[in-house]
mmCIF file of C-alpha atoms and ligand atoms in Angstrom:
data_model
loop_
_atom_site.group_PDB
_atom_site.id
_atom_site.type_symbol
_atom_site.label_atom_id
_atom_site.label_comp_id
_atom_site.label_asym_id
_atom_site.label_seq_id
_atom_site.Cartn_x
_atom_site.Cartn_y
_atom_site.Cartn_z
ATOM 1 C CA MET J 270 0.000 0.000 0.000
ATOM 2 C CA THR J 271 1.237 3.505 -0.757
ATOM 3 C CA ARG J 272 2.554 5.142 2.383
ATOM 4 C CA ARG J 273 0.504 8.097 3.541
ATOM 5 C CA PRO J 274 1.955 11.564 4.025
ATOM 6 C CA LEU J 275 2.610 11.759 7.772
ATOM 7 C CA LEU J 276 0.456 13.826 10.148
ATOM 8 C CA LEU J 277 -2.072 15.151 7.589
ATOM 9 C CA ALA J 278 -4.781 17.353 9.047
ATOM 10 C CA ALA J 279 -3.979 16.380 12.614
ATOM 11 C CA VAL J 280 -1.434 19.159 12.685
ATOM 12 C CA LEU J 281 -3.998 21.681 11.466
ATOM 13 C CA VAL J 282 -6.659 20.934 14.030
ATOM 14 C CA THR J 283 -4.236 21.132 16.915
ATOM 15 C CA ALA J 284 -3.072 24.617 15.911
ATOM 16 C CA ALA J 285 -3.046 27.237 18.660
ATOM 17 C CA CYS J 286 -6.479 28.558 19.488
ATOM 18 C CA VAL J 287 -5.794 32.077 18.241
ATOM 19 C CA GLY J 288 -9.439 32.741 17.432
ATOM 20 C CA CYS J 289 -10.826 31.812 20.827
ATOM 21 C CA SER J 290 -11.926 34.554 23.133
ATOM 22 C CA GLY J 291 -10.566 34.457 26.640
ATOM 23 C CA GLN J 292 -7.732 32.361 27.965
ATOM 24 C CA THR J 293 -7.241 28.935 26.523
ATOM 25 C CA ASN J 294 -5.602 26.018 28.164
ATOM 26 C CA SER J 295 -4.784 23.416 25.587
ATOM 27 C CA ALA J 296 -2.498 20.730 26.885
ATOM 28 C CA GLY J 297 -0.758 20.414 23.525
ATOM 29 C CA GLY J 298 -1.480 18.711 20.252
ATOM 30 C CA ALA J 299 0.297 16.559 17.731
ATOM 31 C CA ALA J 300 3.744 17.613 18.843
ATOM 32 C CA THR J 301 3.276 15.959 22.231
ATOM 33 C CA ALA J 302 2.637 12.480 20.869
ATOM 34 C CA SER J 303 6.172 11.147 20.618
ATOM 35 C CA ARG J 304 6.972 12.394 24.105
ATOM 36 C CA GLN J 305 3.856 10.887 25.642
ATOM 37 C CA ALA J 306 3.072 7.767 23.664
ATOM 38 C CA ALA J 307 4.580 5.313 26.123
ATOM 39 C CA PRO J 308 2.612 2.554 27.838
ATOM 40 C CA VAL J 309 1.551 3.622 31.311
ATOM 41 C CA ALA J 310 -0.594 2.134 34.015
ATOM 42 C CA PRO J 311 -4.265 3.016 33.474
ATOM 43 C CA THR J 312 -5.737 5.147 36.221
ATOM 44 C CA THR J 313 -9.524 4.876 35.931
ATOM 45 C CA THR J 314 -11.508 2.765 38.370
ATOM 46 C CA ALA J 315 -14.411 0.524 37.520
ATOM 47 C CA ALA J 316 -17.760 2.295 37.839
ATOM 48 C CA ALA J 317 -19.783 1.463 40.899
ATOM 49 C CA ASN J 318 -23.412 0.525 40.346
ATOM 50 C CA CYS J 319 -25.599 3.570 41.014
ATOM 51 C CA GLY J 320 -28.834 2.776 39.200
ATOM 52 C CA ASP J 321 -29.343 4.943 36.116
ATOM 53 C CA PRO J 322 -26.573 7.584 36.130
ATOM 54 C CA THR J 323 -28.221 9.415 33.224
ATOM 55 C CA ALA J 324 -31.335 10.319 35.271
ATOM 56 C CA SER J 325 -30.981 14.087 35.792
ATOM 57 C CA LEU J 326 -32.910 16.937 37.415
ATOM 58 C CA ARG J 327 -36.280 17.863 35.955
ATOM 59 C CA PRO J 328 -36.652 21.363 34.469
ATOM 60 C CA ALA J 329 -38.671 23.820 36.566
ATOM 61 C CA PRO J 330 -42.368 23.812 35.513
ATOM 62 C CA GLY J 331 -43.522 26.305 32.894
ATOM 63 C CA PRO J 332 -41.606 27.972 30.085
ATOM 64 C CA LEU J 333 -37.916 28.800 30.426
ATOM 65 C CA PRO J 334 -37.237 32.332 31.680
ATOM 66 C CA ALA J 335 -36.401 34.643 28.780
ATOM 67 C CA PRO J 336 -32.816 35.857 28.306
ATOM 68 C CA GLY J 337 -32.226 38.748 30.674
ATOM 69 C CA HIS J 338 -34.919 37.509 33.091
ATOM 70 C CA MET J 339 -33.007 34.898 35.058
ATOM 71 C CA PRO J 340 -34.435 34.344 38.558
ATOM 72 C CA ASP J 341 -32.666 36.219 41.371
ATOM 73 C CA GLY J 342 -29.874 34.385 43.132
ATOM 74 C CA THR J 343 -29.445 31.754 40.434
ATOM 75 C CA PHE J 344 -26.223 30.769 38.712
ATOM 76 C CA MET J 345 -27.872 31.757 35.395
ATOM 77 C CA GLN J 346 -28.303 35.293 36.739
ATOM 78 C CA LYS J 347 -24.598 35.368 37.643
ATOM 79 C CA ILE J 348 -23.710 34.291 34.087
ATOM 80 C CA TYR J 349 -26.054 36.953 32.679
ATOM 81 C CA GLN J 350 -24.462 39.649 34.818
ATOM 82 C CA ARG J 351 -20.985 38.514 33.752
ATOM 83 C CA GLY J 352 -22.107 38.715 30.119
ATOM 84 C CA ARG J 353 -20.391 35.481 28.977
ATOM 85 C CA LEU J 354 -20.874 31.737 29.451
ATOM 86 C CA ILE J 355 -17.549 30.000 30.209
ATOM 87 C CA VAL J 356 -17.406 26.550 28.628
ATOM 88 C CA GLY J 357 -14.734 23.819 28.723
ATOM 89 C CA VAL J 358 -14.412 22.307 25.247
ATOM 90 C CA ASP J 359 -12.189 20.217 23.026
ATOM 91 C CA GLN J 360 -10.391 21.919 20.156
ATOM 92 C CA ASN J 361 -8.966 18.706 18.679
ATOM 93 C CA THR J 362 -12.031 16.597 17.907
ATOM 94 C CA LEU J 363 -13.415 17.118 14.431
ATOM 95 C CA LEU J 364 -17.271 17.102 14.355
ATOM 96 C CA PHE J 365 -17.637 17.675 18.125
ATOM 97 C CA GLY J 366 -15.191 20.405 19.150
ATOM 98 C CA SER J 367 -12.400 21.501 16.843
ATOM 99 C CA PHE J 368 -10.566 24.661 15.974
ATOM 100 C CA ASP J 369 -10.955 25.656 12.337
ATOM 101 C CA PRO J 370 -7.791 27.561 11.384
ATOM 102 C CA PHE J 371 -9.516 29.045 8.324
ATOM 103 C CA THR J 372 -12.385 30.667 10.241
ATOM 104 C CA GLY J 373 -10.607 31.041 13.583
ATOM 105 C CA GLN J 374 -13.644 29.459 15.261
ATOM 106 C CA ILE J 375 -14.141 26.412 17.484
ATOM 107 C CA GLU J 376 -17.021 24.387 16.067
ATOM 108 C CA GLY J 377 -18.867 21.083 16.302
ATOM 109 C CA PHE J 378 -21.822 19.283 17.868
ATOM 110 C CA ASP J 379 -20.684 19.950 21.448
ATOM 111 C CA ILE J 380 -20.037 23.592 20.598
ATOM 112 C CA ASP J 381 -23.567 23.973 19.212
ATOM 113 C CA MET J 382 -24.946 22.632 22.520
ATOM 114 C CA ALA J 383 -23.011 25.419 24.267
ATOM 115 C CA HIS J 384 -24.334 28.000 21.760
ATOM 116 C CA GLN J 385 -27.904 27.018 22.657
ATOM 117 C CA VAL J 386 -27.288 27.468 26.391
ATOM 118 C CA ALA J 387 -25.577 30.836 25.797
ATOM 119 C CA ALA J 388 -28.501 31.994 23.643
ATOM 120 C CA ALA J 389 -31.021 30.950 26.311
ATOM 121 C CA ILE J 390 -29.263 32.912 29.088
ATOM 122 C CA LEU J 391 -27.658 35.812 27.256
ATOM 123 C CA GLY J 392 -29.804 36.188 24.136
ATOM 124 C CA ASP J 393 -26.695 35.665 21.975
ATOM 125 C CA PRO J 394 -25.293 32.235 21.041
ATOM 126 C CA ASN J 395 -21.798 33.664 20.637
ATOM 127 C CA LYS J 396 -21.347 35.149 24.090
ATOM 128 C CA ILE J 397 -19.069 32.274 25.123
ATOM 129 C CA ASP J 398 -15.547 32.194 26.527
ATOM 130 C CA TYR J 399 -13.981 28.874 25.554
ATOM 131 C CA ARG J 400 -11.439 27.011 27.634
ATOM 132 C CA ALA J 401 -9.749 24.298 25.564
ATOM 133 C CA ILE J 402 -9.274 21.366 27.949
ATOM 134 C CA THR J 403 -8.120 17.757 27.835
ATOM 135 C CA SER J 404 -10.209 14.747 28.853
ATOM 136 C CA ALA J 405 -8.474 14.668 32.244
ATOM 137 C CA GLN J 406 -9.130 18.351 32.957
ATOM 138 C CA ARG J 407 -12.925 18.132 32.620
ATOM 139 C CA ILE J 408 -13.866 17.171 36.179
ATOM 140 C CA PRO J 409 -11.331 19.422 37.994
ATOM 141 C CA MET J 410 -12.285 22.445 35.853
ATOM 142 C CA VAL J 411 -15.972 21.999 36.713
ATOM 143 C CA GLN J 412 -15.225 21.344 40.379
ATOM 144 C CA ASN J 413 -12.959 24.358 40.876
ATOM 145 C CA GLY J 414 -15.284 26.731 38.999
ATOM 146 C CA THR J 415 -12.873 27.561 36.146
ATOM 147 C CA VAL J 416 -15.730 26.770 33.755
ATOM 148 C CA ASP J 417 -19.523 27.071 34.123
ATOM 149 C CA MET J 418 -20.056 23.937 32.075
ATOM 150 C CA VAL J 419 -18.133 21.291 30.128
ATOM 151 C CA ALA J 420 -19.350 20.377 26.631
ATOM 152 C CA ARG J 421 -16.724 17.840 25.591
ATOM 153 C CA THR J 422 -17.778 14.311 24.522
ATOM 154 C CA MET J 423 -18.239 13.512 28.202
ATOM 155 C CA THR J 424 -19.760 10.187 29.199
ATOM 156 C CA ILE J 425 -22.157 10.158 32.129
ATOM 157 C CA ASN J 426 -21.332 7.287 34.501
ATOM 158 C CA CYS J 427 -21.602 6.254 38.138
ATOM 159 C CA ASP J 428 -18.088 7.375 39.094
ATOM 160 C CA ARG J 429 -18.513 10.808 37.572
ATOM 161 C CA ILE J 430 -21.955 11.681 38.989
ATOM 162 C CA LYS J 431 -20.360 11.643 42.446
ATOM 163 C CA GLN J 432 -18.028 14.429 41.293
ATOM 164 C CA VAL J 433 -20.112 16.620 38.955
ATOM 165 C CA SER J 434 -23.747 16.970 37.880
ATOM 166 C CA PHE J 435 -24.833 16.147 34.351
ATOM 167 C CA SER J 436 -27.584 17.366 32.071
ATOM 168 C CA THR J 437 -29.824 14.822 30.409
ATOM 169 C CA VAL J 438 -28.224 12.834 27.577
ATOM 170 C CA TYR J 439 -27.725 14.874 24.398
ATOM 171 C CA TYR J 440 -25.824 12.269 22.349
ATOM 172 C CA ARG J 441 -25.334 8.502 22.528
ATOM 173 C CA ALA J 442 -21.913 7.289 21.455
ATOM 174 C CA GLY J 443 -20.208 3.919 21.882
ATOM 175 C CA GLN J 444 -16.623 2.720 21.905
ATOM 176 C CA LYS J 445 -15.012 1.295 18.748
ATOM 177 C CA VAL J 446 -11.497 0.860 17.390
ATOM 178 C CA LEU J 447 -9.482 2.675 14.700
ATOM 179 C CA VAL J 448 -6.599 0.885 12.973
ATOM 180 C CA ASN J 449 -4.354 1.488 10.003
ATOM 181 C CA LYS J 450 -5.931 0.126 6.800
ATOM 182 C CA ASP J 451 -3.224 -2.530 6.484
ATOM 183 C CA SER J 452 -3.770 -3.849 10.040
ATOM 184 C CA PRO J 453 -4.846 -7.524 10.202
ATOM 185 C CA ALA J 454 -7.194 -6.714 13.148
ATOM 186 C CA GLN J 455 -10.911 -7.216 12.493
ATOM 187 C CA HIS J 456 -12.282 -6.876 16.051
ATOM 188 C CA ILE J 457 -11.187 -5.396 19.372
ATOM 189 C CA GLN J 458 -10.415 -8.979 20.503
ATOM 190 C CA ASP J 459 -7.664 -9.151 17.865
ATOM 191 C CA LEU J 460 -5.832 -6.398 19.768
ATOM 192 C CA SER J 461 -5.326 -8.460 22.914
ATOM 193 C CA GLY J 462 -1.811 -7.734 24.233
ATOM 194 C CA LYS J 463 -1.334 -4.895 21.670
ATOM 195 C CA LYS J 464 -0.748 -1.193 22.315
ATOM 196 C CA VAL J 465 -3.970 0.819 22.017
ATOM 197 C CA CYS J 466 -4.042 4.608 22.401
ATOM 198 C CA ALA J 467 -6.516 6.627 24.489
ATOM 199 C CA THR J 468 -6.493 9.903 26.408
ATOM 200 C CA THR J 469 -5.741 10.134 30.111
ATOM 201 C CA GLY J 470 -8.958 10.513 32.085
ATOM 202 C CA SER J 471 -11.210 8.951 29.440
ATOM 203 C CA THR J 472 -13.634 6.074 29.909
ATOM 204 C CA SER J 473 -12.019 4.500 26.823
ATOM 205 C CA ILE J 474 -9.189 3.147 29.009
ATOM 206 C CA ASP J 475 -11.565 0.731 30.752
ATOM 207 C CA GLY J 476 -12.825 -0.613 27.413
ATOM 208 C CA ILE J 477 -9.228 -1.216 26.285
ATOM 209 C CA LYS J 478 -8.287 -2.991 29.533
ATOM 210 C CA LYS J 479 -11.400 -5.175 29.476
ATOM 211 C CA ASN J 480 -10.262 -6.461 26.093
ATOM 212 C CA GLN J 481 -6.782 -7.338 27.409
ATOM 213 C CA ALA J 482 -5.074 -4.666 25.300
ATOM 214 C CA GLN J 483 -2.376 -2.376 26.687
ATOM 215 C CA PRO J 484 -3.464 1.281 27.042
ATOM 216 C CA VAL J 485 -1.048 3.968 25.820
ATOM 217 C CA LEU J 486 -2.123 7.333 27.200
ATOM 218 C CA VAL J 487 -1.809 10.809 25.663
ATOM 219 C CA ASP J 488 -3.536 14.173 26.243
ATOM 220 C CA ASN J 489 -5.574 14.689 23.067
ATOM 221 C CA TRP J 490 -7.260 12.399 20.556
ATOM 222 C CA THR J 491 -5.215 13.840 17.697
ATOM 223 C CA ASP J 492 -2.096 12.752 19.621
ATOM 224 C CA CYS J 493 -3.472 9.205 19.291
ATOM 225 C CA LEU J 494 -3.882 9.637 15.530
ATOM 226 C CA VAL J 495 -0.278 10.779 15.207
ATOM 227 C CA ALA J 496 0.907 7.837 17.349
ATOM 228 C CA LEU J 497 -1.006 5.480 15.014
ATOM 229 C CA GLN J 498 0.473 7.158 11.943
ATOM 230 C CA ARG J 499 3.949 6.688 13.398
ATOM 231 C CA ASN J 500 3.233 3.025 14.238
ATOM 232 C CA GLN J 501 3.870 3.755 17.929
ATOM 233 C CA VAL J 502 0.542 2.050 18.686
ATOM 234 C CA ASP J 503 -1.481 -0.696 16.986
ATOM 235 C CA ALA J 504 -4.852 1.057 17.323
ATOM 236 C CA VAL J 505 -6.812 3.928 18.829
ATOM 237 C CA SER J 506 -9.933 3.089 20.793
ATOM 238 C CA THR J 507 -12.596 5.518 21.930
ATOM 239 C CA ASP J 508 -16.118 6.701 21.103
ATOM 240 C CA ASP J 509 -17.274 6.222 17.509
ATOM 241 C CA ALA J 510 -18.157 9.936 17.570
ATOM 242 C CA ILE J 511 -14.479 10.815 18.016
ATOM 243 C CA LEU J 512 -13.106 8.080 15.734
ATOM 244 C CA SER J 513 -15.286 9.329 12.846
ATOM 245 C CA GLY J 514 -13.487 12.663 13.053
ATOM 246 C CA LEU J 515 -10.053 10.999 13.148
ATOM 247 C CA ALA J 516 -10.889 8.684 10.230
ATOM 248 C CA ALA J 517 -12.085 11.697 8.223
ATOM 249 C CA GLN J 518 -8.581 13.177 8.593
ATOM 250 C CA ASP J 519 -6.725 10.052 7.510
ATOM 251 C CA PRO J 520 -7.888 7.878 4.599
ATOM 252 C CA TYR J 521 -5.264 5.275 5.556
ATOM 253 C CA THR J 522 -7.306 4.272 8.624
ATOM 254 C CA ARG J 523 -10.484 2.237 9.144
ATOM 255 C CA ILE J 524 -12.965 1.803 12.006
ATOM 256 C CA LEU J 525 -13.662 -1.701 13.357
ATOM 257 C CA GLU J 526 -17.235 -2.656 14.255
ATOM 258 C CA PRO J 527 -19.093 -3.225 16.504
ATOM 259 C CA ARG J 528 -19.609 -0.747 19.329
ATOM 260 C CA PHE J 529 -18.687 -2.481 22.574
ATOM 261 C CA THR J 530 -19.714 0.138 25.166
ATOM 262 C CA ASP J 531 -22.488 2.690 25.662
ATOM 263 C CA GLU J 532 -21.244 6.287 26.093
ATOM 264 C CA PRO J 533 -24.134 8.681 26.838
ATOM 265 C CA TYR J 534 -22.925 12.296 26.642
ATOM 266 C CA GLY J 535 -24.021 14.991 29.092
ATOM 267 C CA LEU J 536 -23.068 18.593 29.817
ATOM 268 C CA ALA J 537 -21.151 18.674 33.115
ATOM 269 C CA ILE J 538 -21.983 21.294 35.755
ATOM 270 C CA ASN J 539 -20.781 21.921 39.318
ATOM 271 C CA LEU J 540 -22.703 19.935 41.956
ATOM 272 C CA SER J 541 -23.590 23.191 43.733
ATOM 273 C CA HIS J 542 -25.723 24.552 40.836
ATOM 274 C CA PRO J 543 -28.812 22.283 40.576
ATOM 275 C CA GLU J 544 -30.913 25.195 39.259
ATOM 276 C CA PHE J 545 -28.492 25.534 36.338
ATOM 277 C CA VAL J 546 -28.770 21.786 35.609
ATOM 278 C CA ARG J 547 -32.583 22.150 35.540
ATOM 279 C CA PHE J 548 -32.294 25.189 33.266
ATOM 280 C CA VAL J 549 -29.930 23.422 30.833
ATOM 281 C CA ASN J 550 -32.285 20.418 30.795
ATOM 282 C CA GLY J 551 -35.103 22.815 29.870
ATOM 283 C CA VAL J 552 -32.990 24.093 26.972
ATOM 284 C CA LEU J 553 -32.273 20.515 25.833
ATOM 285 C CA ASP J 554 -35.978 19.602 26.090
ATOM 286 C CA ARG J 555 -36.891 22.579 23.906
ATOM 287 C CA MET J 556 -34.214 21.558 21.377
ATOM 288 C CA ARG J 557 -35.580 18.008 21.223
ATOM 289 C CA ALA J 558 -39.127 19.281 20.680
ATOM 290 C CA ASP J 559 -38.594 22.113 18.177
ATOM 291 C CA GLY J 560 -36.215 20.363 15.765
ATOM 292 C CA THR J 561 -33.064 22.229 16.822
ATOM 293 C CA TRP J 562 -31.376 19.011 18.025
ATOM 294 C CA ALA J 563 -32.202 17.297 14.704
ATOM 295 C CA SER J 564 -30.776 20.143 12.638
ATOM 296 C CA ILE J 565 -27.566 20.232 14.705
ATOM 297 C CA TYR J 566 -27.273 16.450 14.289
ATOM 298 C CA ALA J 567 -27.786 16.729 10.517
ATOM 299 C CA LYS J 568 -25.183 19.503 10.276
ATOM 300 C CA TRP J 569 -22.365 17.568 11.995
ATOM 301 C CA LEU J 570 -23.199 13.868 11.878
ATOM 302 C CA GLY J 571 -25.396 13.738 8.773
ATOM 303 C CA PRO J 572 -22.403 13.308 6.433
ATOM 304 C CA VAL J 573 -20.919 10.407 8.455
ATOM 305 C CA THR J 574 -24.032 8.440 9.509
ATOM 306 C CA LYS J 575 -26.579 6.513 7.466
ATOM 307 C CA ALA J 576 -29.803 7.572 9.212
ATOM 308 C CA ALA J 577 -30.394 10.289 11.791
ATOM 309 C CA PRO J 578 -31.634 8.841 15.114
ATOM 310 C CA PRO J 579 -34.291 10.613 17.174
ATOM 311 C CA PRO J 580 -32.873 12.796 19.964
ATOM 312 C CA PRO J 581 -31.990 10.761 23.087
ATOM 313 C CA PRO J 582 -35.018 10.974 25.401
ATOM 314 C CA ALA J 583 -34.596 12.765 28.735
ATOM 315 C CA THR J 584 -34.763 10.703 31.923
ATOM 316 C CA TYR J 585 -35.250 12.353 35.308
ATOM 317 C CA LYS J 586 -34.682 11.213 38.865
ATOM 318 C CA ASP J 587 -37.201 13.565 40.539
HETATM 319 N N1 LIG T 96 -16.614 9.735 26.195
HETATM 320 C C1 LIG T 96 -15.368 9.356 26.782
HETATM 321 C C2 LIG T 96 -15.158 10.048 28.109
HETATM 322 O O1 LIG T 96 -15.948 10.857 28.500
HETATM 323 C C3 LIG T 96 -14.189 9.618 25.884
HETATM 324 C C4 LIG T 96 -14.196 11.010 25.307
HETATM 325 C C5 LIG T 96 -13.079 11.919 25.720
HETATM 326 O O2 LIG T 96 -12.296 11.597 26.598
HETATM 327 O O3 LIG T 96 -12.997 12.994 25.129
HETATM 328 O O4 LIG T 96 -14.228 9.788 28.798
#
């Protein structure tokens, strides 16, 4: 097979976030791969059983308050008074959160979720300060109040709901595997004992370990693509949502079926702001009902999926 030109678009999407407003905090892109792509001990723990972790807080009854009319004393009012929503995002994941060097914008499915919340509070979808964060930075950044919300391919699970609150599910992903086209592997089981790349702090590590493969940890998903291109790893394994974006950047790769985990995505919010969780769930409910969710899905995932699913239904615990 003809050898591919190394690095391809991975270098482009990890470019510095010069177009982002506010401070950014990217933990590095393609250039970090060779330094970091060494096998290390995985750090995630198995999820405890907690019932349905995706059951969230029900929106307050009645219509959502209009922008500029946030109830007194709420976190939404604080955001309104500040004039910007601060959101932790990815800038390296094509389709969900990636920096476009041609427009200078961060864009994707996750980013459009953040635009909807900003519009509902501030009356302007663009009043957002982005913080580009890694998988491992999501929980600490929510907990220490650096960001109001994380919109970054984040799976809701039993371990995480003890640390942060989640909105209702806005996207259902599942873990798969990406290999070079000339790899003999046909299933995740064929990678037993092999080096498989994932990001530190991701749920993907558990899926790799359960299949007896050896996790190799990096900061960003594009670092994994570069490690695969350099043959430092045998595969990359994470959510199909993320792998679709990597495969779109490298025609010398292919995705192995089937999905072997369920990864329901939620927007992460500090445990001390239940009224904000209810508000965001109201925004998501409105998006499910008025077709906004479907049009955002069509915009980002339409080109890479066969048929558009209905929006994931909301489940509530109260
Ligand atoms: N959905 C997985 C997680 O939340 C992987 C995605 C990621 O790390 O960006 O850990």
